[in-house]
């Protein structure tokens, strides 16, 4: 199940989330939105606790649609620590989206689990 987010809950659920959030801007009249929904649910189940998936009705949340300058629906934004890391829009179908989601999943599955642990990771640079 995808968590439905509105302008009222967006800051708490997305911008202040301790884990990256994939925001799906959609609308009830959008045919492609309905087509990709099962693919997004599959992505959510594969990512587990590494990435949160939320949905935003673009028609009912016009302020968010304007803030994020939506040009087409569906538009997917991967937001981490309040910053957009990936923007997916104008894809031509399920296969385009599937490839983009695989790329996102691969980049986050290789991350150290800093979201669930209070330990710090030493990332000092070393010269050859």
mmCIF file of C-alpha atoms in Angstrom:
data_model
loop_
_atom_site.group_PDB
_atom_site.id
_atom_site.type_symbol
_atom_site.label_atom_id
_atom_site.label_comp_id
_atom_site.label_asym_id
_atom_site.label_seq_id
_atom_site.Cartn_x
_atom_site.Cartn_y
_atom_site.Cartn_z
ATOM 1 C CA UNK A 1 0.000 0.000 0.000
ATOM 2 C CA UNK A 2 1.233 3.481 -0.889
ATOM 3 C CA UNK A 3 1.006 6.196 1.761
ATOM 4 C CA UNK A 4 -1.077 9.122 0.492
ATOM 5 C CA UNK A 5 0.519 12.479 1.321
ATOM 6 C CA UNK A 6 -0.995 15.967 1.127
ATOM 7 C CA UNK A 7 0.337 19.503 1.431
ATOM 8 C CA UNK A 8 -0.387 19.288 5.166
ATOM 9 C CA UNK A 9 1.674 16.101 5.730
ATOM 10 C CA UNK A 10 4.352 16.521 3.037
ATOM 11 C CA UNK A 11 6.989 18.139 5.245
ATOM 12 C CA UNK A 12 6.753 15.493 7.941
ATOM 13 C CA UNK A 13 6.429 12.437 5.687
ATOM 14 C CA UNK A 14 8.836 13.475 2.915
ATOM 15 C CA UNK A 15 11.149 16.380 3.700
ATOM 16 C CA UNK A 16 11.878 15.295 7.286
ATOM 17 C CA UNK A 17 11.980 11.562 6.574
ATOM 18 C CA UNK A 18 15.067 9.746 7.919
ATOM 19 C CA UNK A 19 15.145 7.613 4.747
ATOM 20 C CA UNK A 20 14.894 8.601 1.050
ATOM 21 C CA UNK A 21 11.322 8.997 -0.242
ATOM 22 C CA UNK A 22 10.073 8.287 -3.759
ATOM 23 C CA UNK A 23 7.169 10.692 -4.316
ATOM 24 C CA UNK A 24 4.683 9.702 -7.016
ATOM 25 C CA UNK A 25 2.727 12.727 -8.281
ATOM 26 C CA UNK A 26 -0.378 11.334 -9.957
ATOM 27 C CA UNK A 27 -4.032 12.077 -10.707
ATOM 28 C CA UNK A 28 -7.165 9.892 -10.918
ATOM 29 C CA UNK A 29 -7.650 10.714 -14.621
ATOM 30 C CA UNK A 30 -4.064 9.770 -15.572
ATOM 31 C CA UNK A 31 -3.992 6.460 -17.455
ATOM 32 C CA UNK A 32 -0.210 6.006 -17.271
ATOM 33 C CA UNK A 33 -0.403 6.593 -13.499
ATOM 34 C CA UNK A 34 -2.670 3.547 -13.179
ATOM 35 C CA UNK A 35 -0.454 1.494 -15.509
ATOM 36 C CA UNK A 36 2.725 2.093 -13.483
ATOM 37 C CA UNK A 37 1.107 1.625 -10.050
ATOM 38 C CA UNK A 38 1.810 -2.152 -9.861
ATOM 39 C CA UNK A 39 5.434 -1.505 -10.836
ATOM 40 C CA UNK A 40 5.771 1.029 -8.015
ATOM 41 C CA UNK A 41 4.286 -1.436 -5.525
ATOM 42 C CA UNK A 42 6.807 -4.049 -6.658
ATOM 43 C CA UNK A 43 9.624 -1.494 -6.259
ATOM 44 C CA UNK A 44 8.392 -0.694 -2.742
ATOM 45 C CA UNK A 45 8.403 -4.364 -1.722
ATOM 46 C CA UNK A 46 11.910 -4.880 -3.142
ATOM 47 C CA UNK A 47 13.364 -1.839 -1.350
ATOM 48 C CA UNK A 48 11.900 -2.679 2.031
ATOM 49 C CA UNK A 49 12.973 -0.067 4.578
ATOM 50 C CA UNK A 50 15.618 1.563 2.374
ATOM 51 C CA UNK A 51 13.243 3.815 0.394
ATOM 52 C CA UNK A 52 9.726 4.966 1.318
ATOM 53 C CA UNK A 53 7.074 5.315 -1.411
ATOM 54 C CA UNK A 54 4.340 7.957 -1.137
ATOM 55 C CA UNK A 55 1.659 9.215 -3.497
ATOM 56 C CA UNK A 56 0.474 12.787 -4.025
ATOM 57 C CA UNK A 57 -2.726 13.662 -5.900
ATOM 58 C CA UNK A 58 -1.437 16.519 -8.062
ATOM 59 C CA UNK A 59 -4.942 17.909 -8.648
ATOM 60 C CA UNK A 60 -5.765 18.167 -4.940
ATOM 61 C CA UNK A 61 -2.317 19.483 -3.944
ATOM 62 C CA UNK A 62 -1.797 22.320 -6.396
ATOM 63 C CA UNK A 63 0.749 24.103 -4.191
ATOM 64 C CA UNK A 64 3.047 21.046 -4.252
ATOM 65 C CA UNK A 65 2.522 20.629 -7.994
ATOM 66 C CA UNK A 66 3.591 24.235 -8.510
ATOM 67 C CA UNK A 67 6.496 24.066 -6.049
ATOM 68 C CA UNK A 68 7.999 21.050 -7.834
ATOM 69 C CA UNK A 69 7.163 22.431 -11.310
ATOM 70 C CA UNK A 70 5.299 19.427 -12.613
ATOM 71 C CA UNK A 71 5.160 19.341 -16.405
ATOM 72 C CA UNK A 72 3.502 15.961 -16.851
ATOM 73 C CA UNK A 73 1.955 13.140 -14.879
ATOM 74 C CA UNK A 74 3.096 10.883 -13.520
ATOM 75 C CA UNK A 75 6.204 12.571 -12.147
ATOM 76 C CA UNK A 76 8.397 10.753 -9.648
ATOM 77 C CA UNK A 77 10.812 12.557 -7.337
ATOM 78 C CA UNK A 78 13.325 10.808 -5.127
ATOM 79 C CA UNK A 79 13.828 13.150 -2.178
ATOM 80 C CA UNK A 80 16.559 12.598 0.383
ATOM 81 C CA UNK A 81 17.076 14.944 3.347
ATOM 82 C CA UNK A 82 14.759 17.483 1.704
ATOM 83 C CA UNK A 83 16.725 17.520 -1.581
ATOM 84 C CA UNK A 84 15.648 16.090 -4.934
ATOM 85 C CA UNK A 85 18.134 13.350 -5.918
ATOM 86 C CA UNK A 86 16.309 11.974 -8.990
ATOM 87 C CA UNK A 87 13.469 13.292 -11.130
ATOM 88 C CA UNK A 88 11.612 10.897 -13.412
ATOM 89 C CA UNK A 89 9.157 12.381 -15.870
ATOM 90 C CA UNK A 90 8.092 11.971 -19.479
ATOM 91 C CA UNK A 91 8.896 8.265 -19.513
ATOM 92 C CA UNK A 92 7.273 6.377 -22.336
ATOM 93 C CA UNK A 93 5.990 3.363 -20.466
ATOM 94 C CA UNK A 94 6.586 0.589 -17.986
ATOM 95 C CA UNK A 95 9.981 -0.454 -19.354
ATOM 96 C CA UNK A 96 11.441 3.080 -19.125
ATOM 97 C CA UNK A 97 10.211 3.353 -15.558
ATOM 98 C CA UNK A 98 11.407 -0.135 -14.627
ATOM 99 C CA UNK A 99 14.950 0.656 -15.778
ATOM 100 C CA UNK A 100 14.983 3.968 -13.892
ATOM 101 C CA UNK A 101 13.713 2.311 -10.705
ATOM 102 C CA UNK A 102 16.360 -0.421 -11.004
ATOM 103 C CA UNK A 103 19.036 2.259 -11.202
ATOM 104 C CA UNK A 104 17.671 4.011 -8.102
ATOM 105 C CA UNK A 105 17.399 0.739 -6.185
ATOM 106 C CA UNK A 106 20.964 -0.236 -7.087
ATOM 107 C CA UNK A 107 22.349 3.100 -5.950
ATOM 108 C CA UNK A 108 20.610 2.881 -2.581
ATOM 109 C CA UNK A 109 21.143 -0.801 -1.889
ATOM 110 C CA UNK A 110 24.908 -0.160 -1.930
ATOM 111 C CA UNK A 111 24.678 2.601 0.676
ATOM 112 C CA UNK A 112 25.842 1.908 4.229
ATOM 113 C CA UNK A 113 22.872 1.602 6.566
ATOM 114 C CA UNK A 114 23.419 4.993 8.175
ATOM 115 C CA UNK A 115 19.682 5.562 8.564
ATOM 116 C CA UNK A 116 19.177 2.732 11.028
ATOM 117 C CA UNK A 117 22.338 3.052 13.068
ATOM 118 C CA UNK A 118 23.896 5.708 15.251
ATOM 119 C CA UNK A 119 27.385 4.601 14.195
ATOM 120 C CA UNK A 120 29.377 6.938 11.965
ATOM 121 C CA UNK A 121 31.137 5.814 8.838
ATOM 122 C CA UNK A 122 34.743 6.873 8.206
ATOM 123 C CA UNK A 123 34.910 8.174 4.640
ATOM 124 C CA UNK A 124 38.334 9.800 4.725
ATOM 125 C CA UNK A 125 40.142 10.202 1.414
ATOM 126 C CA UNK A 126 43.295 8.242 0.813
ATOM 127 C CA UNK A 127 45.838 9.030 -1.877
ATOM 128 C CA UNK A 128 47.541 6.356 -3.916
#
